[in-house]
Amino acid sequence: MASRVRQVAQTVARPQTRAAVLNVTDKAAQRLKEILSQKKDADGLRISVRTKGCSGNAFHLEYAKEKQKLDEEIIADGAKVWVDSKALLKVLGSTMDYEEDELREEFVFENPNVKGACGCGQSWFT
């Protein structure tokens, strides 16, 4: 069996771009900016994961004045979202969207890490 090695052309090192922990859709960013413009004591939204519900985990959203030391910051179209460092592995790769219809309006998360969820969709497990 024969093998061959080819010389690889030398390339210029490019800075690595890091994938966002959380993707925020344009619709969610726009709605978040509208909400934050009415809140005098908040500059962004902090997202964490709490142990609760039928399936064990639930997103917790709260208005925040500033980023905490270890929070991951996402700026989407001017809207600031901070993800609690303890929630990073459970949130990684998720997409935050905003939906509204005749009965409800809410931020919705599409989380690729979820292995199952309760019937109402409020809690989930990984």
JSON list of C-alpha atoms in Angstrom, two decimals:
[
{"chain": "A", "resi": 1, "resn": "MET", "atom": "CA", "xyz": [0.00, 0.00, 0.00]},
{"chain": "A", "resi": 2, "resn": "ALA", "atom": "CA", "xyz": [1.42, 3.35, -1.01]},
{"chain": "A", "resi": 3, "resn": "SER", "atom": "CA", "xyz": [0.90, 6.71, 0.61]},
{"chain": "A", "resi": 4, "resn": "ARG", "atom": "CA", "xyz": [1.94, 10.17, -0.31]},
{"chain": "A", "resi": 5, "resn": "VAL", "atom": "CA", "xyz": [2.37, 13.41, 1.59]},
{"chain": "A", "resi": 6, "resn": "ARG", "atom": "CA", "xyz": [1.77, 16.73, -0.07]},
{"chain": "A", "resi": 7, "resn": "GLN", "atom": "CA", "xyz": [3.14, 19.98, 1.16]},
{"chain": "A", "resi": 8, "resn": "VAL", "atom": "CA", "xyz": [0.38, 22.29, 2.31]},
{"chain": "A", "resi": 9, "resn": "ALA", "atom": "CA", "xyz": [0.65, 25.89, 1.22]},
{"chain": "A", "resi": 10, "resn": "GLN", "atom": "CA", "xyz": [1.34, 28.17, 4.15]},
{"chain": "A", "resi": 11, "resn": "THR", "atom": "CA", "xyz": [-1.69, 30.23, 5.05]},
{"chain": "A", "resi": 12, "resn": "VAL", "atom": "CA", "xyz": [-2.08, 33.40, 6.98]},
{"chain": "A", "resi": 13, "resn": "ALA", "atom": "CA", "xyz": [-3.60, 32.83, 10.39]},
{"chain": "A", "resi": 14, "resn": "ARG", "atom": "CA", "xyz": [-7.02, 34.42, 10.66]},
{"chain": "A", "resi": 15, "resn": "PRO", "atom": "CA", "xyz": [-8.64, 35.33, 13.92]},
{"chain": "A", "resi": 16, "resn": "GLN", "atom": "CA", "xyz": [-11.11, 32.70, 15.03]},
{"chain": "A", "resi": 17, "resn": "THR", "atom": "CA", "xyz": [-14.67, 33.90, 15.23]},
{"chain": "A", "resi": 18, "resn": "ARG", "atom": "CA", "xyz": [-16.56, 32.36, 18.09]},
{"chain": "A", "resi": 19, "resn": "ALA", "atom": "CA", "xyz": [-20.11, 31.18, 17.64]},
{"chain": "A", "resi": 20, "resn": "ALA", "atom": "CA", "xyz": [-22.61, 33.04, 19.77]},
{"chain": "A", "resi": 21, "resn": "VAL", "atom": "CA", "xyz": [-23.81, 31.29, 22.89]},
{"chain": "A", "resi": 22, "resn": "LEU", "atom": "CA", "xyz": [-27.32, 32.46, 22.06]},
{"chain": "A", "resi": 23, "resn": "ASN", "atom": "CA", "xyz": [-28.71, 33.67, 18.74]},
{"chain": "A", "resi": 24, "resn": "VAL", "atom": "CA", "xyz": [-31.29, 36.45, 19.01]},
{"chain": "A", "resi": 25, "resn": "THR", "atom": "CA", "xyz": [-33.63, 36.91, 16.05]},
{"chain": "A", "resi": 26, "resn": "ASP", "atom": "CA", "xyz": [-34.32, 40.36, 14.65]},
{"chain": "A", "resi": 27, "resn": "LYS", "atom": "CA", "xyz": [-37.90, 40.18, 15.90]},
{"chain": "A", "resi": 28, "resn": "ALA", "atom": "CA", "xyz": [-36.77, 39.34, 19.45]},
{"chain": "A", "resi": 29, "resn": "ALA", "atom": "CA", "xyz": [-34.13, 42.08, 19.42]},
{"chain": "A", "resi": 30, "resn": "GLN", "atom": "CA", "xyz": [-36.65, 44.66, 18.22]},
{"chain": "A", "resi": 31, "resn": "ARG", "atom": "CA", "xyz": [-39.20, 43.72, 20.90]},
{"chain": "A", "resi": 32, "resn": "LEU", "atom": "CA", "xyz": [-36.52, 43.68, 23.59]},
{"chain": "A", "resi": 33, "resn": "LYS", "atom": "CA", "xyz": [-35.41, 47.19, 22.60]},
{"chain": "A", "resi": 34, "resn": "GLU", "atom": "CA", "xyz": [-39.03, 48.38, 22.81]},
{"chain": "A", "resi": 35, "resn": "ILE", "atom": "CA", "xyz": [-39.43, 46.92, 26.29]},
{"chain": "A", "resi": 36, "resn": "LEU", "atom": "CA", "xyz": [-36.09, 48.22, 27.56]},
{"chain": "A", "resi": 37, "resn": "SER", "atom": "CA", "xyz": [-36.80, 51.74, 26.28]},
{"chain": "A", "resi": 38, "resn": "GLN", "atom": "CA", "xyz": [-39.68, 51.88, 28.79]},
{"chain": "A", "resi": 39, "resn": "LYS", "atom": "CA", "xyz": [-37.58, 50.60, 31.71]},
{"chain": "A", "resi": 40, "resn": "LYS", "atom": "CA", "xyz": [-35.54, 53.32, 33.40]},
{"chain": "A", "resi": 41, "resn": "ASP", "atom": "CA", "xyz": [-33.69, 50.89, 35.66]},
{"chain": "A", "resi": 42, "resn": "ALA", "atom": "CA", "xyz": [-32.69, 48.29, 33.03]},
{"chain": "A", "resi": 43, "resn": "ASP", "atom": "CA", "xyz": [-30.15, 48.29, 30.22]},
{"chain": "A", "resi": 44, "resn": "GLY", "atom": "CA", "xyz": [-30.45, 44.65, 29.21]},
{"chain": "A", "resi": 45, "resn": "LEU", "atom": "CA", "xyz": [-31.99, 41.26, 29.79]},
{"chain": "A", "resi": 46, "resn": "ARG", "atom": "CA", "xyz": [-30.27, 38.57, 31.87]},
{"chain": "A", "resi": 47, "resn": "ILE", "atom": "CA", "xyz": [-31.06, 34.95, 31.05]},
{"chain": "A", "resi": 48, "resn": "SER", "atom": "CA", "xyz": [-30.43, 32.18, 33.52]},
{"chain": "A", "resi": 49, "resn": "VAL", "atom": "CA", "xyz": [-31.66, 28.63, 33.99]},
{"chain": "A", "resi": 50, "resn": "ARG", "atom": "CA", "xyz": [-33.46, 27.66, 37.18]},
{"chain": "A", "resi": 51, "resn": "THR", "atom": "CA", "xyz": [-34.35, 24.26, 38.55]},
{"chain": "A", "resi": 52, "resn": "LYS", "atom": "CA", "xyz": [-38.15, 24.13, 38.43]},
{"chain": "A", "resi": 53, "resn": "GLY", "atom": "CA", "xyz": [-41.15, 22.68, 36.67]},
{"chain": "A", "resi": 54, "resn": "CYS", "atom": "CA", "xyz": [-42.06, 19.14, 35.73]},
{"chain": "A", "resi": 55, "resn": "SER", "atom": "CA", "xyz": [-38.92, 18.48, 33.70]},
{"chain": "A", "resi": 56, "resn": "GLY", "atom": "CA", "xyz": [-36.29, 20.16, 35.86]},
{"chain": "A", "resi": 57, "resn": "ASN", "atom": "CA", "xyz": [-35.05, 23.29, 34.03]},
{"chain": "A", "resi": 58, "resn": "ALA", "atom": "CA", "xyz": [-36.70, 26.52, 33.00]},
{"chain": "A", "resi": 59, "resn": "PHE", "atom": "CA", "xyz": [-35.41, 29.76, 31.52]},
{"chain": "A", "resi": 60, "resn": "HIS", "atom": "CA", "xyz": [-35.51, 32.72, 33.88]},
{"chain": "A", "resi": 61, "resn": "LEU", "atom": "CA", "xyz": [-35.56, 36.21, 32.35]},
{"chain": "A", "resi": 62, "resn": "GLU", "atom": "CA", "xyz": [-34.98, 39.36, 34.33]},
{"chain": "A", "resi": 63, "resn": "TYR", "atom": "CA", "xyz": [-34.22, 42.97, 33.53]},
{"chain": "A", "resi": 64, "resn": "ALA", "atom": "CA", "xyz": [-30.73, 44.03, 34.54]},
{"chain": "A", "resi": 65, "resn": "LYS", "atom": "CA", "xyz": [-28.81, 47.28, 34.82]},
{"chain": "A", "resi": 66, "resn": "GLU", "atom": "CA", "xyz": [-25.41, 45.82, 34.00]},
{"chain": "A", "resi": 67, "resn": "LYS", "atom": "CA", "xyz": [-23.51, 42.71, 33.00]},
{"chain": "A", "resi": 68, "resn": "GLN", "atom": "CA", "xyz": [-22.24, 40.57, 35.84]},
{"chain": "A", "resi": 69, "resn": "LYS", "atom": "CA", "xyz": [-18.55, 39.64, 35.90]},
{"chain": "A", "resi": 70, "resn": "LEU", "atom": "CA", "xyz": [-18.85, 36.19, 34.26]},
{"chain": "A", "resi": 71, "resn": "ASP", "atom": "CA", "xyz": [-21.95, 36.75, 32.12]},
{"chain": "A", "resi": 72, "resn": "GLU", "atom": "CA", "xyz": [-21.71, 36.15, 28.38]},
{"chain": "A", "resi": 73, "resn": "GLU", "atom": "CA", "xyz": [-22.80, 39.27, 26.51]},
{"chain": "A", "resi": 74, "resn": "ILE", "atom": "CA", "xyz": [-24.77, 39.18, 23.27]},
{"chain": "A", "resi": 75, "resn": "ILE", "atom": "CA", "xyz": [-25.61, 42.44, 21.53]},
{"chain": "A", "resi": 76, "resn": "ALA", "atom": "CA", "xyz": [-28.31, 41.95, 18.92]},
{"chain": "A", "resi": 77, "resn": "ASP", "atom": "CA", "xyz": [-29.22, 45.00, 16.89]},
{"chain": "A", "resi": 78, "resn": "GLY", "atom": "CA", "xyz": [-28.44, 47.18, 19.90]},
{"chain": "A", "resi": 79, "resn": "ALA", "atom": "CA", "xyz": [-30.33, 45.06, 22.44]},
{"chain": "A", "resi": 80, "resn": "LYS", "atom": "CA", "xyz": [-28.15, 43.70, 25.24]},
{"chain": "A", "resi": 81, "resn": "VAL", "atom": "CA", "xyz": [-28.67, 40.15, 26.45]},
{"chain": "A", "resi": 82, "resn": "TRP", "atom": "CA", "xyz": [-26.54, 38.65, 29.19]},
{"chain": "A", "resi": 83, "resn": "VAL", "atom": "CA", "xyz": [-26.39, 34.90, 29.79]},
{"chain": "A", "resi": 84, "resn": "ASP", "atom": "CA", "xyz": [-25.54, 33.78, 33.30]},
{"chain": "A", "resi": 85, "resn": "SER", "atom": "CA", "xyz": [-22.27, 31.83, 33.31]},
{"chain": "A", "resi": 86, "resn": "LYS", "atom": "CA", "xyz": [-23.93, 28.90, 35.15]},
{"chain": "A", "resi": 87, "resn": "ALA", "atom": "CA", "xyz": [-26.43, 28.54, 32.30]},
{"chain": "A", "resi": 88, "resn": "LEU", "atom": "CA", "xyz": [-23.97, 28.57, 29.39]},
{"chain": "A", "resi": 89, "resn": "LEU", "atom": "CA", "xyz": [-23.84, 24.83, 28.74]},
{"chain": "A", "resi": 90, "resn": "LYS", "atom": "CA", "xyz": [-27.62, 24.51, 28.84]},
{"chain": "A", "resi": 91, "resn": "VAL", "atom": "CA", "xyz": [-28.18, 27.55, 26.61]},
{"chain": "A", "resi": 92, "resn": "LEU", "atom": "CA", "xyz": [-25.35, 27.01, 24.10]},
{"chain": "A", "resi": 93, "resn": "GLY", "atom": "CA", "xyz": [-26.60, 27.09, 20.52]},
{"chain": "A", "resi": 94, "resn": "SER", "atom": "CA", "xyz": [-30.13, 28.23, 21.41]},
{"chain": "A", "resi": 95, "resn": "THR", "atom": "CA", "xyz": [-32.15, 30.76, 19.45]},
{"chain": "A", "resi": 96, "resn": "MET", "atom": "CA", "xyz": [-34.30, 33.38, 21.16]},
{"chain": "A", "resi": 97, "resn": "ASP", "atom": "CA", "xyz": [-37.32, 34.52, 19.15]},
{"chain": "A", "resi": 98, "resn": "TYR", "atom": "CA", "xyz": [-40.43, 36.57, 19.85]},
{"chain": "A", "resi": 99, "resn": "GLU", "atom": "CA", "xyz": [-43.92, 35.35, 19.00]},
{"chain": "A", "resi": 100, "resn": "GLU", "atom": "CA", "xyz": [-47.35, 36.89, 19.41]},
{"chain": "A", "resi": 101, "resn": "ASP", "atom": "CA", "xyz": [-50.88, 35.91, 18.48]},
{"chain": "A", "resi": 102, "resn": "GLU", "atom": "CA", "xyz": [-54.41, 36.62, 19.74]},
{"chain": "A", "resi": 103, "resn": "LEU", "atom": "CA", "xyz": [-53.81, 34.84, 23.05]},
{"chain": "A", "resi": 104, "resn": "ARG", "atom": "CA", "xyz": [-50.18, 35.42, 23.95]},
{"chain": "A", "resi": 105, "resn": "GLU", "atom": "CA", "xyz": [-46.97, 37.26, 23.32]},
{"chain": "A", "resi": 106, "resn": "GLU", "atom": "CA", "xyz": [-43.70, 35.82, 24.57]},
{"chain": "A", "resi": 107, "resn": "PHE", "atom": "CA", "xyz": [-40.05, 35.16, 23.98]},
{"chain": "A", "resi": 108, "resn": "VAL", "atom": "CA", "xyz": [-39.58, 31.62, 22.72]},
{"chain": "A", "resi": 109, "resn": "PHE", "atom": "CA", "xyz": [-36.38, 29.59, 22.90]},
{"chain": "A", "resi": 110, "resn": "GLU", "atom": "CA", "xyz": [-35.36, 26.91, 20.44]},
{"chain": "A", "resi": 111, "resn": "ASN", "atom": "CA", "xyz": [-32.79, 24.88, 22.34]},
{"chain": "A", "resi": 112, "resn": "PRO", "atom": "CA", "xyz": [-30.89, 22.09, 20.52]},
{"chain": "A", "resi": 113, "resn": "ASN", "atom": "CA", "xyz": [-29.73, 20.67, 23.88]},
{"chain": "A", "resi": 114, "resn": "VAL", "atom": "CA", "xyz": [-33.23, 19.72, 25.05]},
{"chain": "A", "resi": 115, "resn": "LYS", "atom": "CA", "xyz": [-33.85, 15.98, 25.30]},
{"chain": "A", "resi": 116, "resn": "GLY", "atom": "CA", "xyz": [-37.43, 16.32, 26.57]},
{"chain": "A", "resi": 117, "resn": "ALA", "atom": "CA", "xyz": [-39.94, 18.82, 27.90]},
{"chain": "A", "resi": 118, "resn": "CYS", "atom": "CA", "xyz": [-43.14, 18.94, 29.91]},
{"chain": "A", "resi": 119, "resn": "GLY", "atom": "CA", "xyz": [-46.49, 19.16, 28.15]},
{"chain": "A", "resi": 120, "resn": "CYS", "atom": "CA", "xyz": [-46.84, 22.94, 28.54]},
{"chain": "A", "resi": 121, "resn": "GLY", "atom": "CA", "xyz": [-43.31, 23.59, 27.25]},
{"chain": "A", "resi": 122, "resn": "GLN", "atom": "CA", "xyz": [-42.24, 25.72, 30.22]},
{"chain": "A", "resi": 123, "resn": "SER", "atom": "CA", "xyz": [-39.65, 23.29, 31.60]},
{"chain": "A", "resi": 124, "resn": "TRP", "atom": "CA", "xyz": [-37.21, 20.90, 29.94]},
{"chain": "A", "resi": 125, "resn": "PHE", "atom": "CA", "xyz": [-34.27, 18.61, 30.58]},
{"chain": "A", "resi": 126, "resn": "THR", "atom": "CA", "xyz": [-30.94, 18.05, 28.85]}
]
